[in-house]
Amino acid sequence: MGSYVTTLCKEITSTLSQLPQASPLKTLFFGGGTPSLLPPQYLSRIVDTLDQHCGFQCDAEISMEMDPGTFDKQTLKQFLGLGVNRVSLGVQSFNEDFLKACGRSHGLQDVYEALDIITGLNVSNWSLDLISSLPHQTLEHWEECLREAIGLSPAHVSVYDLQIEEGTKFGVWYKPGHHPLPDEDKSASFYRLASSLLREAGYEHYEISNYAKPGFQCRHNMVYWKNQPYYGFGLGATSYFNGKRFSRPRKLKGYADFVELCINQSSDNFSANEEYLSFYSNTVESVEDRVCDTIMLSLRLASGLNLNELSKNFGHELRVHICKSFLPFINSGHAVAVDSKFKTVPPDTFSTALSEQSASKVLKDVIFIRLTDPDGFLLSNEIISSLFTDLPIK
Amino acid sequence: MDILARIQAASITAPCLAPQHHHKHLQQLCFPMSTGHHFSCFYMHQNHFPVAMPGHPCRIPSGSIRCQSGAVEAPEMQDVKFSKSMLSFDMGKDRLSKVPASQIRNFSIIAHIDHGKSTLADKLLQVTGTVSDREMKEQFLDNMDLERERGITIKLQAARMRYVAKDGEPYCLNLIDTPGHVDFSYEVSRSLAACEGALLVVDASQGVEAQTLANVYLALENNLEIIPVLNKIDLPGADPERVRNEIEEIVGLDCSEAIFCSAKEGIGIQEILESIVAKVPPPKDTSMNPLRALIFDSYYDPYRGVIVYFRVVDGSIKIHDKIQFMASGKEYEVDELGVLSPGQMQVNELFAGEVGYLAASIRSVADARVGDTITSSANKAGMALSGYQEAVPMVFCGLFPVDADQFGELREALEKLQLNDAALKYEPESSSAMGFGFRCGFLGLLHMEIVQERLEREYGLNLITTAPSVVYRVQCADNTVVECSNPCELPEPGKRVWIEEPFVNIEMITPKEYIGTLMELAQERRGEFKEMKYITESRASVIYILPLAEMVGDFFDQLKSRSKGYASMEYSLSGYRKSDLVRLDILINGEPMDPLAAIVHKDKAFAVGRALTQKLKELIPRQMFKIPIQVTIGTRVIASESISAMRKDVLAKCYGGDISRKKKLLKKQAEGKKRMKSVGRVEVPQDAFMAVLRLEKEVV
C-alpha cells in the first residue's frame, strides 16, 4: 500500500510540476475500488502532495467513496480532519437478501452502523447509492427501499441499475431482461418510481442517475457531464486535459512503469521513451468526438444541451442541424426545447420555426434542449444514438 | 457434373473460402445434385455462366499438346524440353488431320450428376491419347493452381479425339458436352442438335434419374442414336441387369447391346469407342453447300471477345472469312479458328461435320446466342437452322444493394455478367423501402442462384434478394392482358378479371418408401396428381402438375430432405392456368413494404399472413413508439401484430472513467441504425427483410 501511494504521489508531482501554472483544485474525488480502506496517513500524503503542487480553493469539494463495514468512526474522523467534506456511501439496498444478491460483502447491520458514524460526526453533505433491478426484486421491495433512504435524509442519492457484465458470475447466472431479473418494462417502472418518490421528497433529479437536495449536486461529477477538463491519478484512472482523454494502466506493474516514464519525461530524457509513451498517450479528441461527448454528456443532465455553447464551439450550422434531429423527440415528448427565460418552447412553435426559412433566427431563442424526466431519460441511449446517426460529420 | 463443377468452381475462385464451405454452399442450392461428386477441370462444362472471372480460359498453359500438326504453327516445338510430352502423344497425335465426313462421329454424354460422366470422358481422352495419364493429372493440378492464382477456370465444351478403330481406319470423334440442368434445357437441346449420337450413362447401382430422362427425350427428339452404357459395374451394389431393364422400361430403348463399363477401372472403354464408330451415324457431307454452322455455346473472353463454339452443318469456314449470325444479323470477320482437343488448337479451315471454335471480336454473347446459325456473308444460306429461341426468363426477383452506395457497382457487375450470359435480363427498379436496385429475370432457379452468387462473391456486393416470382398473366377489366412479374405491379383487384399463372409438369423419381411423403409435398404445393407408375419393383415415377410459383421456393430442398436425398425431379413448363390468387401487402406502421409484397393463393393467404407478421414482430426491435404490423389483401387486414414501444434504454453510470467506453457503445448503436432500412419512421433491420424473404420462399 505504501509503495503504491508513493508511486501515486510521484505521478502527481511529475504531472503537476510540468504544468506552467496549476490552479488550485475546485474538487477532489477519491473513488474506484474502496478508498475508505486507505489508512489516513496515506490519505494525508496524497492530500499534502496535491496541496504542495496546486493547492485547493477554500470551498473545494473533497469527496470520498466509502463502503459500509470498511471504516470506523475514528477513521472517518481523521478523513474529515484531512479535508474530506463529502461522503458517498455505497449502501446499495436496505434488504439483507438483496445485499447478498448484488454481491456486496457488507450486511444490513454494517449499513446502519456506517450511517450512525456519518450522522454522529455531523457530516451534512453525504450521498447514498442504491441499486435497482436486482434478481427477484418487486416494485414493492423497491418502494420500501426508496422510502427507507428518503427517511434517512441524505443530501444526495444515486440510483443505478444492476449492471450485468459479461464474464462475471452474474453474467453466467442471469440474462438481462430474463427471470429472475426484471424485464425491461418492470425495470422502467423502477426508474419511474425512484424519480417520482425522490422528487416528491424534495430531491432534484439533476442527472440521469443522480438526485440532490438543492445546492448538493456533486460538483466533481458535474465536471464530467459538462465535459470540462480534469486530472486523474492512480491505477486505471482517467484524465481529460489538453483535449486528450487518457486512461492509465490497470495493472500495478504497468502503472509503475508508466509513472517512471512520466518522471523521465519531465527530466530531459524525453526522446528515449517517446515510443513507449506513445503507446499510452492519446491523440487530441477529434471534432466529431467532442461533439459526441458534448451531446452524450450534457443530455444526462436535467439542464440539457446548451445550444449557445454548441454554436460557440462547433458553429451555428450544427445548432440548426441538431435542432432538426431533435424534432421527432420533441414532438413525441421525450425532449423539450427551453428558451432564454427557461420557458418551454411548445413543440408546434419549435417545429414551425424549423420549417421556416428564418429557422436560424427563431432557433436563436431556443437556448437549451433537454430530455424529459422520466420518459426522455429512460430512452436516452436511443435518442443519443439517433442524434449520432444524424450527425453531419463523419 | 456440369452444374456441380460450375458451383464448385465458384467456390474455388473465391480464394478465402475453406473447402467445407463448398459443401455448405451446395446444400443451400435448390437443385438436383447428389453428393460424392468429383471435380475434373477437363470436363467442366464451358458454361453459359462461367463462374470464374473472365481470364484466358481454354488455352492450356503448356505448349505440349500443340505438336505434330501441320495446321498449327508451334515454335515451341523447337524447344527440347517439350520432347518428352511429344512422345506421350503418339496415339492421338494426328487428331488435327483431316478425315472424310464419313469418318467423323459427333456425340455427347447424357448422365445424371455423379453417374460418372466426367470419369468416362476423362478415360476416353486418355485411351485415345488425346491427353496422357500423366498430363491428365498434371493438368488437373496445374489448372487448380492457376484457378487459385488468377481466378481462371479452364473449361471444356468439346474435345476432338482421333481413334483408330478395329477396322484399321482412323476416326475423328467429337465429344460435345451438355449442361445438365433443366434451366438450360434449351442449351442442352442445341448441344444435342450438334451431334448424331449420345452415350446414355447410367449408374448400375442407382438407376435412371429424372434429369437423365429429360435429356434422353431431348436426344430422341433430335433423332440421336443412343448407346446405353451401364457404368460403375465394379461397385459391390451394382445391378446392371436390373438397371438395364429399367432403361428399357422407362425409355423404351433396346438395351440388348448396352455396354457394361467401369470408367474408373477402364472396363468397357474400348467397346464404347467401337460402338460410337459403329452405331453413331456420320454427318452428311454437305461441304459444297453454303455455310451453316450451329452455335452450341459461347463465352466471353476479355482479350479476344466472344469465343463461339459451333458445329459446321453445311459448307466450310475459313480463317478471315466474313461471317454473319443469322438471328442477330451481325457480321464479323473470323480472327481465329480452331478445334478443341481439349485445349484450343488453331486450324485454317473446318468442313461440314466438324466441331470447332472461332473468335471474331464479338462484344457480347448476346450477339452470338446459342442456337443461332453462322453463315457466310459472301454466300449466304437460304434458311437458318431450325430450333433457335430467344431466352425467355421464367423466374424474376429484385436485387437491391444493402448499401445504397453499391448501386453503381451492381449495375456494372450486371453489365459485365450479361456480356457472358445472354439469358440474364435486368431493369432498374426502385422501392421506398429498399431504394434503388434491379428487377432481374432468369431462366430458372439455378440460373438465379448462380448470378446472385457471382455478384456477391466475384463483385463483392452485399445484396438483398426478394422472393422469386414468376410471370403472371392478368386479364384486366378493359379486356387487355398484362404480364406481371413484380407483385407490386399487379393491377388493383377492381381492375382485374382473373389471374393466370404458369404451371409445370413435374416428374419425381423416388424409391417407393418416399412416394407418400412426396405426394404430400406436391399436394401442399397445390399440385394436381397426374400419374404414378412403378419403374421397377422398388422405384416409382410420380407426375404432378403444379404452379411454377410453388416450385421456385424450397420445393427441391424439400424433395431432397423428405426423401433423404434419394428422389430426383425434373420439370417442364406446361402452360398457363387461371388461379385464385391475391396479393399480400405488408404494412409496417401503416407504410407498405413493397419488396415484401407477395402473390399467393387465396387458400394460403391467412397462414402466410400470420407467419409473416409473427416473424416481423420477432425481428423488428422495439422502437420509441408502438408499431403495428399488418398484412392486407387490398384494404382488408388479414393478419396483424404489434411491437410495443421501447420502455428503457439508458446507461445508468457515466463518470469520468466511463466516457470513452460509453461513447463507443452509443456510436455502435448509431452504426446499427445506419444499417437499418427506414420504412416511414420505423427502422427495420436488414436481417428482418432477409428472414421474411426466406420465409416467403418457404411458405408462399
Tab-separated table of N, CA, C and O in Angstrom, chain A residues 307-362:
chain	number	residue	atom	x	y	z
A	307	LEU	N	-27.327	25.138	-26.317
A	307	LEU	CA	-27.153	25.388	-27.755
A	307	LEU	C	-26.237	26.569	-28.033
A	307	LEU	O	-25.532	26.590	-29.042
A	308	ASN	N	-26.253	27.528	-27.120
A	308	ASN	CA	-25.342	28.664	-27.321
A	308	ASN	C	-23.896	28.201	-27.286
A	308	ASN	O	-23.071	28.606	-28.096
A	309	GLU	N	-23.618	27.349	-26.312
A	309	GLU	CA	-22.242	26.832	-26.228
A	309	GLU	C	-21.918	25.962	-27.430
A	309	GLU	O	-20.808	25.977	-27.950
A	310	LEU	N	-22.913	25.213	-27.861
A	310	LEU	CA	-22.714	24.343	-29.017
A	310	LEU	C	-22.340	25.174	-30.246
A	310	LEU	O	-21.376	24.863	-30.946
A	311	SER	N	-23.107	26.259	-30.494
A	311	SER	CA	-22.747	27.061	-31.683
A	311	SER	C	-21.411	27.747	-31.489
A	311	SER	O	-20.661	27.938	-32.442
A	312	LYS	N	-21.144	28.146	-30.240
A	312	LYS	CA	-19.871	28.822	-29.992
A	312	LYS	C	-18.701	27.871	-30.314
A	312	LYS	O	-17.730	28.251	-30.966
A	313	ASN	N	-18.833	26.606	-29.892
A	313	ASN	CA	-17.726	25.661	-30.074
A	313	ASN	C	-17.694	25.006	-31.451
A	313	ASN	O	-16.627	24.658	-31.941
A	314	PHE	N	-18.864	24.780	-32.031
A	314	PHE	CA	-18.884	23.976	-33.265
A	314	PHE	C	-19.589	24.647	-34.437
A	314	PHE	O	-19.727	24.058	-35.495
A	315	GLY	N	-20.058	25.838	-34.239
A	315	GLY	CA	-20.659	26.555	-35.356
A	315	GLY	C	-22.174	26.523	-35.348
A	315	GLY	O	-22.796	25.610	-34.790
A	316	HIS	N	-22.729	27.515	-35.998
A	316	HIS	CA	-24.173	27.690	-35.979
A	316	HIS	C	-24.906	26.607	-36.769
A	316	HIS	O	-26.007	26.204	-36.416
A	317	GLU	N	-24.273	26.140	-37.844
A	317	GLU	CA	-24.933	25.125	-38.666
A	317	GLU	C	-25.259	23.869	-37.882
A	317	GLU	O	-26.306	23.269	-38.058
A	318	LEU	N	-24.318	23.503	-37.021
A	318	LEU	CA	-24.543	22.300	-36.232
A	318	LEU	C	-25.748	22.500	-35.313
A	318	LEU	O	-26.534	21.585	-35.088
A	319	ARG	N	-25.884	23.720	-34.816
A	319	ARG	CA	-27.012	24.013	-33.936
A	319	ARG	C	-28.337	23.736	-34.660
A	319	ARG	O	-29.212	23.048	-34.127
A	320	VAL	N	-28.438	24.253	-35.884
A	320	VAL	CA	-29.676	24.061	-36.649
A	320	VAL	C	-29.869	22.572	-36.948
A	320	VAL	O	-30.956	22.027	-36.818
A	321	HIS	N	-28.758	21.942	-37.316
A	321	HIS	CA	-28.807	20.515	-37.639
A	321	HIS	C	-29.322	19.691	-36.456
A	321	HIS	O	-30.198	18.837	-36.602
A	322	ILE	N	-28.750	19.964	-35.300
A	322	ILE	CA	-29.139	19.190	-34.110
A	322	ILE	C	-30.599	19.459	-33.744
A	322	ILE	O	-31.326	18.543	-33.365
A	323	CYS	N	-31.014	20.710	-33.898
A	323	CYS	CA	-32.414	21.023	-33.607
A	323	CYS	C	-33.330	20.183	-34.489
A	323	CYS	O	-34.346	19.661	-34.047
A	324	LYS	N	-32.944	20.035	-35.753
A	324	LYS	CA	-33.752	19.224	-36.674
A	324	LYS	C	-33.780	17.769	-36.221
A	324	LYS	O	-34.811	17.117	-36.264
A	325	SER	N	-32.608	17.284	-35.811
A	325	SER	CA	-32.554	15.891	-35.353
A	325	SER	C	-33.432	15.678	-34.122
A	325	SER	O	-33.934	14.589	-33.894
A	326	PHE	N	-33.573	16.735	-33.334
A	326	PHE	CA	-34.352	16.613	-32.097
A	326	PHE	C	-35.855	16.637	-32.338
A	326	PHE	O	-36.624	16.211	-31.482
A	327	LEU	N	-36.255	17.163	-33.500
A	327	LEU	CA	-37.675	17.404	-33.730
A	327	LEU	C	-38.592	16.215	-33.390
A	327	LEU	O	-39.542	16.375	-32.629
A	328	PRO	N	-38.292	15.004	-33.913
A	328	PRO	CA	-39.200	13.900	-33.586
A	328	PRO	C	-39.289	13.626	-32.087
A	328	PRO	O	-40.354	13.245	-31.589
A	329	PHE	N	-38.198	13.848	-31.376
A	329	PHE	CA	-38.216	13.556	-29.939
A	329	PHE	C	-38.958	14.642	-29.166
A	329	PHE	O	-39.561	14.379	-28.134
A	330	ILE	N	-38.887	15.865	-29.694
A	330	ILE	CA	-39.644	16.948	-29.073
A	330	ILE	C	-41.135	16.724	-29.315
A	330	ILE	O	-41.952	16.838	-28.415
A	331	ASN	N	-41.448	16.296	-30.542
A	331	ASN	CA	-42.851	16.005	-30.858
A	331	ASN	C	-43.395	14.838	-30.039
A	331	ASN	O	-44.563	14.821	-29.676
A	332	SER	N	-42.545	13.864	-29.764
A	332	SER	CA	-43.031	12.693	-29.037
A	332	SER	C	-42.976	12.893	-27.532
A	332	SER	O	-43.357	12.014	-26.769
A	333	GLY	N	-42.504	14.052	-27.081
A	333	GLY	CA	-42.489	14.330	-25.648
A	333	GLY	C	-41.289	13.763	-24.913
A	333	GLY	O	-41.263	13.718	-23.684
A	334	HIS	N	-40.279	13.301	-25.661
A	334	HIS	CA	-39.089	12.780	-24.986
A	334	HIS	C	-38.045	13.859	-24.752
A	334	HIS	O	-37.078	13.652	-24.029
A	335	ALA	N	-38.234	15.009	-25.398
A	335	ALA	CA	-37.295	16.111	-25.197
A	335	ALA	C	-38.083	17.411	-25.219
A	335	ALA	O	-39.180	17.463	-25.783
A	336	VAL	N	-37.546	18.447	-24.587
A	336	VAL	CA	-38.188	19.763	-24.665
A	336	VAL	C	-37.153	20.829	-24.988
A	336	VAL	O	-35.987	20.734	-24.589
A	337	ALA	N	-37.632	21.850	-25.707
A	337	ALA	CA	-36.780	22.990	-26.007
A	337	ALA	C	-37.099	24.070	-24.972
A	337	ALA	O	-38.246	24.241	-24.576
A	338	VAL	N	-36.055	24.762	-24.549
A	338	VAL	CA	-36.229	25.759	-23.489
A	338	VAL	C	-35.641	27.082	-23.976
A	338	VAL	O	-34.579	27.086	-24.593
A	339	ASP	N	-36.357	28.178	-23.698
A	339	ASP	CA	-35.850	29.463	-24.187
A	339	ASP	C	-35.007	30.169	-23.122
A	339	ASP	O	-34.767	29.630	-22.039
A	340	SER	N	-34.599	31.387	-23.460
A	340	SER	CA	-33.660	32.078	-22.575
A	340	SER	C	-34.290	32.408	-21.219
A	340	SER	O	-33.590	32.636	-20.240
A	341	LYS	N	-35.641	32.428	-21.197
A	341	LYS	CA	-36.288	32.703	-19.896
A	341	LYS	C	-36.630	31.398	-19.173
A	341	LYS	O	-37.476	31.367	-18.282
A	342	PHE	N	-35.997	30.322	-19.610
A	342	PHE	CA	-36.230	28.980	-19.055
A	342	PHE	C	-37.668	28.521	-19.214
A	342	PHE	O	-38.169	27.711	-18.437
A	343	LYS	N	-38.303	29.078	-20.248
A	343	LYS	CA	-39.672	28.633	-20.523
A	343	LYS	C	-39.643	27.602	-21.640
A	343	LYS	O	-38.858	27.701	-22.581
A	344	THR	N	-40.520	26.621	-21.494
A	344	THR	CA	-40.593	25.580	-22.511
A	344	THR	C	-41.136	26.154	-23.821
A	344	THR	O	-42.140	26.865	-23.817
A	345	VAL	N	-40.447	25.844	-24.932
A	345	VAL	CA	-40.951	26.249	-26.247
A	345	VAL	C	-41.906	25.151	-26.709
A	345	VAL	O	-41.508	23.989	-26.788
A	346	PRO	N	-43.163	25.472	-26.991
A	346	PRO	CA	-44.104	24.409	-27.384
A	346	PRO	C	-43.626	23.714	-28.665
A	346	PRO	O	-43.057	24.372	-29.551
A	347	PRO	N	-43.841	22.387	-28.758
A	347	PRO	CA	-43.378	21.634	-29.928
A	347	PRO	C	-43.819	22.257	-31.257
A	347	PRO	O	-43.037	22.296	-32.208
A	348	ASP	N	-45.059	22.754	-31.292
A	348	ASP	CA	-45.554	23.351	-32.538
A	348	ASP	C	-44.700	24.538	-32.966
A	348	ASP	O	-44.317	24.654	-34.127
A	349	THR	N	-44.406	25.407	-31.999
A	349	THR	CA	-43.595	26.586	-32.289
A	349	THR	C	-42.220	26.160	-32.792
A	349	THR	O	-41.695	26.687	-33.772
A	350	PHE	N	-41.664	25.177	-32.091
A	350	PHE	CA	-40.335	24.681	-32.443
A	350	PHE	C	-40.328	24.134	-33.865
A	350	PHE	O	-39.460	24.459	-34.682
A	351	SER	N	-41.332	23.326	-34.154
A	351	SER	CA	-41.391	22.661	-35.455
A	351	SER	C	-41.649	23.680	-36.563
A	351	SER	O	-41.042	23.602	-37.641
A	352	THR	N	-42.502	24.657	-36.300
A	352	THR	CA	-42.746	25.703	-37.297
A	352	THR	C	-41.467	26.491	-37.552
A	352	THR	O	-41.102	26.770	-38.697
A	353	ALA	N	-40.786	26.815	-36.453
A	353	ALA	CA	-39.539	27.576	-36.573
A	353	ALA	C	-38.555	26.849	-37.481
A	353	ALA	O	-37.883	27.457	-38.314
A	354	LEU	N	-38.494	25.526	-37.332
A	354	LEU	CA	-37.541	24.747	-38.125
A	354	LEU	C	-37.897	24.708	-39.594
A	354	LEU	O	-37.035	24.665	-40.450
A	355	SER	N	-39.195	24.699	-39.856
A	355	SER	CA	-39.601	24.540	-41.251
A	355	SER	C	-39.526	25.858	-42.015
A	355	SER	O	-39.580	25.873	-43.230
A	356	GLU	N	-39.400	26.966	-41.286
A	356	GLU	CA	-39.375	28.262	-41.965
A	356	GLU	C	-37.979	28.625	-42.462
A	356	GLU	O	-36.977	28.137	-41.964
A	357	GLN	N	-37.982	29.514	-43.432
A	357	GLN	CA	-36.718	29.990	-43.984
A	357	GLN	C	-35.868	30.645	-42.911
A	357	GLN	O	-34.661	30.508	-42.873
A	358	SER	N	-36.553	31.350	-42.031
A	358	SER	CA	-35.853	32.109	-40.989
A	358	SER	C	-35.492	31.230	-39.800
A	358	SER	O	-35.338	31.710	-38.698
A	359	ALA	N	-35.390	29.907	-40.065
A	359	ALA	CA	-35.157	28.959	-38.980
A	359	ALA	C	-34.054	29.419	-38.043
A	359	ALA	O	-34.221	29.402	-36.811
A	360	SER	N	-32.958	29.885	-38.625
A	360	SER	CA	-31.815	30.164	-37.765
A	360	SER	C	-32.123	31.286	-36.781
A	360	SER	O	-31.695	31.260	-35.638
A	361	LYS	N	-32.947	32.257	-37.226
A	361	LYS	CA	-33.235	33.385	-36.347
A	361	LYS	C	-34.106	32.926	-35.175
A	361	LYS	O	-33.820	33.200	-34.014
A	362	VAL	N	-35.174	32.205	-35.510
A	362	VAL	CA	-36.088	31.754	-34.458
A	362	VAL	C	-35.368	30.826	-33.482
A	362	VAL	O	-35.575	30.888	-32.273
